[in-house]
Amino acid sequence: MSEDAADTFKIEIEGWEGPLDLLLALARNQKVDLRQISILELVEQYLGFVNQARALQLELAADYLVMAAWLAFLKSALLLPRNPEETPGPEELALRLQLRLERLNAMREAGARLVARDRMGRDVFPRGSPEGLRVVRQARWEAEIFDLIAAYGRISARTRPMMHVVAHRDVMTLEEAIERVSDLVGKRVDWSVIESFLPADAGDLYRKSALASSFVAVLELARQGKVELRQKSAFAPLYVRMLP
Amino acid sequence: MSGVEDLARAVEAVLFAAEHPLGIEELRAHVGAQADVRAALRTLEQLYAGRGIELVRRGDQWHFQTAADLAHLLRRDREDSRKLSRAGVETLAIIAYHEPVTRAEIEAIRGVQISKGTIDVLMEAGWVRPAGRREVPGRPLTYATTSAFLSHFGLASRRDLPGIDDLRAAGLLDPVDLAVEQETSETVTQDE
Amino acid sequence: MSGVEDLARAVEAVLFAAEHPLGIEELRAHVGAQADVRAALRTLEQLYAGRGIELVRRGDQWHFQTAADLAHLLRRDREDSRKLSRAGVETLAIIAYHEPVTRAEIEAIRGVQISKGTIDVLMEAGWVRPAGRREVPGRPLTYATTSAFLSHFGLASRRDLPGIDDLRAAGLLDPVDLAVEQETSETVTQDE
C-alpha cells in the first residue's frame, strides 16, 4: 500500500491500519479468545465489509482487495473437500492467519500498557536541579620491588662508564712542556728528534702525555720564532733545532 | 537520632542529589561500605509513602520522583510530549519486545508497511536506535530501544517490559513460521 | 488527608521538580491561585526539619537542598590503580639507593633530566619525602624514602634492598662530583 493510498483509506474508513488491523478488529467482535475464533466467520465478515465499502463507492486500497481475494480462496479451500496434494493445507493457512492476529494483538496490548505507564517527564518528574554526585579519583600507584631493582641495574649499566673515577693521573701540561723544551733545546746545537726531549724515566701513559704536550710546545715555540722544525714526510721523525 | 535514622538521612541526601537512579553498591560507596542501606531504604519508603515525592525502586536501583497523581500540577509549563500515533506505539512495542528487529519484521507483525516517518519519530524521541545489520541477504538494518526509552517508561531493564515473560512463554514473540511448526508437530503428537 | 496536607504534597512535588528556587506566586501558578502556599511551606519546613533534605528559604524563594552537614557524602573517593612510569621507577630507585639525594644528583645519575611531575608522583604515592636541604650553594632540597616505601616494597629497612652491597663494592654508589665526572669520562674516552 502506498502512503497516499494509506492516507486516503485512513480518512475514508476510520483509520484502519491495513487489512490485518481490520481483521483483528473484526475478530475481537467475536468476543472470544483469538485462539478460539472462527476463521470462516471472520472471512465472511471481512468480505462483507469490503462489499459494503464497494457499495458505498469507497476507494479501497489494493492490499485490502488482495486480502479479500486471499480470504475468498481460503474460504473455498476450507469448505471444499480437501486436496491432500495441496500444501500448505487450508487448515495451516487458517492457523497462520490466526497466529498473525494473535501476534498483532499482543503487540497492540503491549504498546497500550507501555504508554499507559507513569512516564518520566510526563507523569512523574525527577528532581529539577540535582546537586549531582562527584567521584574524586585518586591514583593508587603500583610498582614492584623487581621493577625497582631492575631499574637500578639499568641505570647502573647505562652510566657505568661515566662512573669511572681516575684517582690519579700524571699528565705533562702544555706550560710544563714549553718550559722543558725551551730549556733543553738551548743546550743543543744540532737537530734533535722530539722524543729526545721527553723525560727518560716516564711511564707509558705519562710519556704519551709528554709527547703530545711537547709536540704542541714545539709548534708554539716555532710560531714564536725560537725554534725550527724539520720532517721529511708524514710520520717520519720530527727534528727540532734552536734558531740562532 | 539512632543509627538507622542517621543512615536514612544519609541515603536520603545522596539519592536526592543523584542525577540517576542508584543501586545498593553505589549508595554504599557514599554512605559507608558496611551500612545497612536496605534497612535505610525501607525506612525512607515508609517516610515517603503517600507524599508528593516518592521513593521508587526500578529493578535494583532507587530514585526519588514526584507522585504520579500530581502530574497535572507539573505539566503546565512543560511542552506536552507529542502524542504518539497508533502506528508509533505499535512499532515501539514491537521494537521493544523483539529487539533487535528489522523493518520487514515489524511490517510482518503489523501486516502493513510502516510509513517513513514512524521510526524517525521514535529515533528523534531518543527511544530507538539502529542496532547493526542482520547478516542475511540485503543486510537489513535492525532497531533496538535505548536506555532513554527505559528511563522514560520507568523500566529498570527490558525484562521489566509489561507482560514480556507471559508473551514469551505463550510463544507470542516467536515468528509465525516457528509457531506453525510447533503447532503442527503438537498436532502430530496428539494424533499418535 | 486534609486540605493543608494535600497542598503540602503539591508544593513539595513542585519544588522538587523545579529547576530554580520558586517564589510564592510561582508556586501558586502551579498549585492554585487561592492556595495558602505559606501554610503549606510551614508544614513542609516542619516535616523536613532535621532530615537529609531541607526546605530552604532564600529571600522570598524556596527550594530543597541536601542537608549541609551531609555535603561530604555527595563526593566519594575512588582509587584507580596506576603503574609507575619508567622515569618514576628509576627516580625512586636512585632515591632509595642514594638518599638523601638532590634532584641534580638524581639527574646526574640517571643521565637524563627528570620532569617536574616525577618526584611529585612519588610523593603523592607516599614513597618519597623531602629530607632537608643540602648545605651547598643554592641549598637544594634533598629527597629520601618513607616508611610507606619500605612497607609497600616489603622491605624491613633500606639495607634489605637487594644488591646494595654488591653495587657499593663495585664502586657504583660512590658520590661522584659532577665536574670531575665530566672531565674524567672525556679523558677515558680519549684513551680508549
PDB file of N, CA and C in Angstrom, chain C residues 25-69:
ATOM      1  N   GLU C  25       4.363  33.275  44.345  1.00  0.00           N
ATOM      2  CA  GLU C  25       3.470  33.414  43.190  1.00  0.00           C
ATOM      3  C   GLU C  25       3.681  32.296  42.176  1.00  0.00           C
ATOM      4  N   GLU C  26       4.940  31.942  41.979  1.00  0.00           N
ATOM      5  CA  GLU C  26       5.226  30.837  41.050  1.00  0.00           C
ATOM      6  C   GLU C  26       4.600  29.537  41.556  1.00  0.00           C
ATOM      7  N   LEU C  27       4.703  29.331  42.867  1.00  0.00           N
ATOM      8  CA  LEU C  27       4.104  28.131  43.439  1.00  0.00           C
ATOM      9  C   LEU C  27       2.590  28.146  43.239  1.00  0.00           C
ATOM     10  N   ARG C  28       2.011  29.314  43.446  1.00  0.00           N
ATOM     11  CA  ARG C  28       0.549  29.422  43.263  1.00  0.00           C
ATOM     12  C   ARG C  28       0.157  29.123  41.820  1.00  0.00           C
ATOM     13  N   ALA C  29       1.001  29.548  40.879  1.00  0.00           N
ATOM     14  CA  ALA C  29       0.704  29.295  39.465  1.00  0.00           C
ATOM     15  C   ALA C  29       0.577  27.793  39.203  1.00  0.00           C
ATOM     16  N   HIS C  30       1.271  27.002  40.015  1.00  0.00           N
ATOM     17  CA  HIS C  30       1.188  25.538  39.826  1.00  0.00           C
ATOM     18  C   HIS C  30       0.074  24.912  40.654  1.00  0.00           C
ATOM     19  N   VAL C  31      -0.036  25.323  41.914  1.00  0.00           N
ATOM     20  CA  VAL C  31      -0.915  24.573  42.826  1.00  0.00           C
ATOM     21  C   VAL C  31      -2.280  25.238  43.034  1.00  0.00           C
ATOM     22  N   GLY C  32      -2.461  26.424  42.476  1.00  0.00           N
ATOM     23  CA  GLY C  32      -3.774  27.058  42.614  1.00  0.00           C
ATOM     24  C   GLY C  32      -3.650  28.471  43.144  1.00  0.00           C
ATOM     25  N   ALA C  33      -4.331  29.378  42.477  1.00  0.00           N
ATOM     26  CA  ALA C  33      -4.173  30.803  42.775  1.00  0.00           C
ATOM     27  C   ALA C  33      -4.633  31.152  44.189  1.00  0.00           C
ATOM     28  N   GLN C  34      -5.587  30.391  44.713  1.00  0.00           N
ATOM     29  CA  GLN C  34      -6.143  30.722  46.025  1.00  0.00           C
ATOM     30  C   GLN C  34      -5.425  30.011  47.168  1.00  0.00           C
ATOM     31  N   ALA C  35      -4.471  29.164  46.796  1.00  0.00           N
ATOM     32  CA  ALA C  35      -3.907  28.265  47.795  1.00  0.00           C
ATOM     33  C   ALA C  35      -3.107  29.011  48.867  1.00  0.00           C
ATOM     34  N   ASP C  36      -3.208  28.526  50.090  1.00  0.00           N
ATOM     35  CA  ASP C  36      -2.420  29.093  51.187  1.00  0.00           C
ATOM     36  C   ASP C  36      -1.040  28.425  51.152  1.00  0.00           C
ATOM     37  N   VAL C  37      -0.238  28.910  50.215  1.00  0.00           N
ATOM     38  CA  VAL C  37       1.053  28.294  49.970  1.00  0.00           C
ATOM     39  C   VAL C  37       1.972  28.440  51.192  1.00  0.00           C
ATOM     40  N   ARG C  38       1.837  29.566  51.889  1.00  0.00           N
ATOM     41  CA  ARG C  38       2.717  29.785  53.065  1.00  0.00           C
ATOM     42  C   ARG C  38       2.455  28.736  54.150  1.00  0.00           C
ATOM     43  N   ALA C  39       1.188  28.435  54.345  1.00  0.00           N
ATOM     44  CA  ALA C  39       0.869  27.405  55.344  1.00  0.00           C
ATOM     45  C   ALA C  39       1.473  26.064  54.924  1.00  0.00           C
ATOM     46  N   ALA C  40       1.366  25.783  53.617  1.00  0.00           N
ATOM     47  CA  ALA C  40       1.924  24.520  53.108  1.00  0.00           C
ATOM     48  C   ALA C  40       3.428  24.498  53.313  1.00  0.00           C
ATOM     49  N   LEU C  41       4.094  25.617  53.079  1.00  0.00           N
ATOM     50  CA  LEU C  41       5.543  25.686  53.252  1.00  0.00           C
ATOM     51  C   LEU C  41       5.928  25.484  54.714  1.00  0.00           C
ATOM     52  N   ARG C  42       5.116  26.044  55.624  1.00  0.00           N
ATOM     53  CA  ARG C  42       5.402  25.842  57.051  1.00  0.00           C
ATOM     54  C   ARG C  42       5.283  24.364  57.411  1.00  0.00           C
ATOM     55  N   THR C  43       4.242  23.724  56.882  1.00  0.00           N
ATOM     56  CA  THR C  43       4.070  22.288  57.121  1.00  0.00           C
ATOM     57  C   THR C  43       5.297  21.513  56.642  1.00  0.00           C
ATOM     58  N   LEU C  44       5.740  21.868  55.435  1.00  0.00           N
ATOM     59  CA  LEU C  44       6.888  21.165  54.871  1.00  0.00           C
ATOM     60  C   LEU C  44       8.162  21.435  55.675  1.00  0.00           C
ATOM     61  N   GLU C  45       8.319  22.663  56.115  1.00  0.00           N
ATOM     62  CA  GLU C  45       9.501  23.012  56.906  1.00  0.00           C
ATOM     63  C   GLU C  45       9.597  22.125  58.144  1.00  0.00           C
ATOM     64  N   GLN C  46       8.459  21.951  58.800  1.00  0.00           N
ATOM     65  CA  GLN C  46       8.447  21.088  59.987  1.00  0.00           C
ATOM     66  C   GLN C  46       8.747  19.640  59.619  1.00  0.00           C
ATOM     67  N   LEU C  47       8.128  19.223  58.513  1.00  0.00           N
ATOM     68  CA  LEU C  47       8.276  17.844  58.072  1.00  0.00           C
ATOM     69  C   LEU C  47       9.733  17.506  57.777  1.00  0.00           C
ATOM     70  N   TYR C  48      10.422  18.473  57.197  1.00  0.00           N
ATOM     71  CA  TYR C  48      11.794  18.206  56.746  1.00  0.00           C
ATOM     72  C   TYR C  48      12.854  18.621  57.769  1.00  0.00           C
ATOM     73  N   ALA C  49      12.433  19.194  58.891  1.00  0.00           N
ATOM     74  CA  ALA C  49      13.420  19.636  59.880  1.00  0.00           C
ATOM     75  C   ALA C  49      14.275  18.446  60.329  1.00  0.00           C
ATOM     76  N   GLY C  50      15.584  18.585  60.235  1.00  0.00           N
ATOM     77  CA  GLY C  50      16.486  17.546  60.718  1.00  0.00           C
ATOM     78  C   GLY C  50      16.653  16.365  59.786  1.00  0.00           C
ATOM     79  N   ARG C  51      16.056  16.467  58.622  1.00  0.00           N
ATOM     80  CA  ARG C  51      16.152  15.340  57.683  1.00  0.00           C
ATOM     81  C   ARG C  51      17.342  15.521  56.740  1.00  0.00           C
ATOM     82  N   GLY C  52      17.504  14.539  55.859  1.00  0.00           N
ATOM     83  CA  GLY C  52      18.610  14.611  54.903  1.00  0.00           C
ATOM     84  C   GLY C  52      18.383  15.644  53.811  1.00  0.00           C
ATOM     85  N   ILE C  53      17.138  16.021  53.644  1.00  0.00           N
ATOM     86  CA  ILE C  53      16.770  17.067  52.694  1.00  0.00           C
ATOM     87  C   ILE C  53      16.187  18.205  53.506  1.00  0.00           C
ATOM     88  N   GLU C  54      16.507  19.418  53.138  1.00  0.00           N
ATOM     89  CA  GLU C  54      15.954  20.556  53.873  1.00  0.00           C
ATOM     90  C   GLU C  54      15.232  21.500  52.931  1.00  0.00           C
ATOM     91  N   LEU C  55      14.161  22.071  53.445  1.00  0.00           N
ATOM     92  CA  LEU C  55      13.460  23.120  52.715  1.00  0.00           C
ATOM     93  C   LEU C  55      14.130  24.440  53.109  1.00  0.00           C
ATOM     94  N   VAL C  56      14.648  25.132  52.123  1.00  0.00           N
ATOM     95  CA  VAL C  56      15.449  26.319  52.406  1.00  0.00           C
ATOM     96  C   VAL C  56      14.796  27.553  51.804  1.00  0.00           C
ATOM     97  N   ARG C  57      14.807  28.623  52.565  1.00  0.00           N
ATOM     98  CA  ARG C  57      14.259  29.874  52.064  1.00  0.00           C
ATOM     99  C   ARG C  57      15.400  30.818  51.758  1.00  0.00           C
ATOM    100  N   ARG C  58      15.404  31.338  50.548  1.00  0.00           N
ATOM    101  CA  ARG C  58      16.402  32.345  50.159  1.00  0.00           C
ATOM    102  C   ARG C  58      15.631  33.576  49.731  1.00  0.00           C
ATOM    103  N   GLY C  59      15.680  34.610  50.551  1.00  0.00           N
ATOM    104  CA  GLY C  59      14.865  35.786  50.258  1.00  0.00           C
ATOM    105  C   GLY C  59      13.418  35.357  50.293  1.00  0.00           C
ATOM    106  N   ASP C  60      12.710  35.526  49.187  1.00  0.00           N
ATOM    107  CA  ASP C  60      11.330  35.072  49.167  1.00  0.00           C
ATOM    108  C   ASP C  60      11.156  33.872  48.247  1.00  0.00           C
ATOM    109  N   GLN C  61      12.240  33.157  48.073  1.00  0.00           N
ATOM    110  CA  GLN C  61      12.175  31.981  47.203  1.00  0.00           C
ATOM    111  C   GLN C  61      12.542  30.734  47.998  1.00  0.00           C
ATOM    112  N   TRP C  62      11.945  29.649  47.564  1.00  0.00           N
ATOM    113  CA  TRP C  62      12.087  28.405  48.303  1.00  0.00           C
ATOM    114  C   TRP C  62      12.644  27.302  47.434  1.00  0.00           C
ATOM    115  N   HIS C  63      13.462  26.482  48.031  1.00  0.00           N
ATOM    116  CA  HIS C  63      13.905  25.287  47.308  1.00  0.00           C
ATOM    117  C   HIS C  63      14.372  24.217  48.289  1.00  0.00           C
ATOM    118  N   PHE C  64      14.465  23.001  47.749  1.00  0.00           N
ATOM    119  CA  PHE C  64      15.006  21.897  48.537  1.00  0.00           C
ATOM    120  C   PHE C  64      16.504  21.790  48.287  1.00  0.00           C
ATOM    121  N   GLN C  65      17.227  21.439  49.307  1.00  0.00           N
ATOM    122  CA  GLN C  65      18.629  21.079  49.077  1.00  0.00           C
ATOM    123  C   GLN C  65      19.024  20.002  50.085  1.00  0.00           C
ATOM    124  N   THR C  66      20.115  19.343  49.802  1.00  0.00           N
ATOM    125  CA  THR C  66      20.557  18.326  50.743  1.00  0.00           C
ATOM    126  C   THR C  66      21.083  19.027  51.990  1.00  0.00           C
ATOM    127  N   ALA C  67      20.912  18.386  53.137  1.00  0.00           N
ATOM    128  CA  ALA C  67      21.339  18.986  54.404  1.00  0.00           C
ATOM    129  C   ALA C  67      22.834  19.296  54.340  1.00  0.00           C
ATOM    130  N   ALA C  68      23.181  20.496  54.815  1.00  0.00           N
ATOM    131  CA  ALA C  68      24.564  20.971  54.684  1.00  0.00           C
ATOM    132  C   ALA C  68      25.553  20.018  55.356  1.00  0.00           C
ATOM    133  N   ASP C  69      25.157  19.427  56.478  1.00  0.00           N
ATOM    134  CA  ASP C  69      26.111  18.568  57.195  1.00  0.00           C
ATOM    135  C   ASP C  69      26.359  17.240  56.483  1.00  0.00           C
TER     136      ASP C  69
END
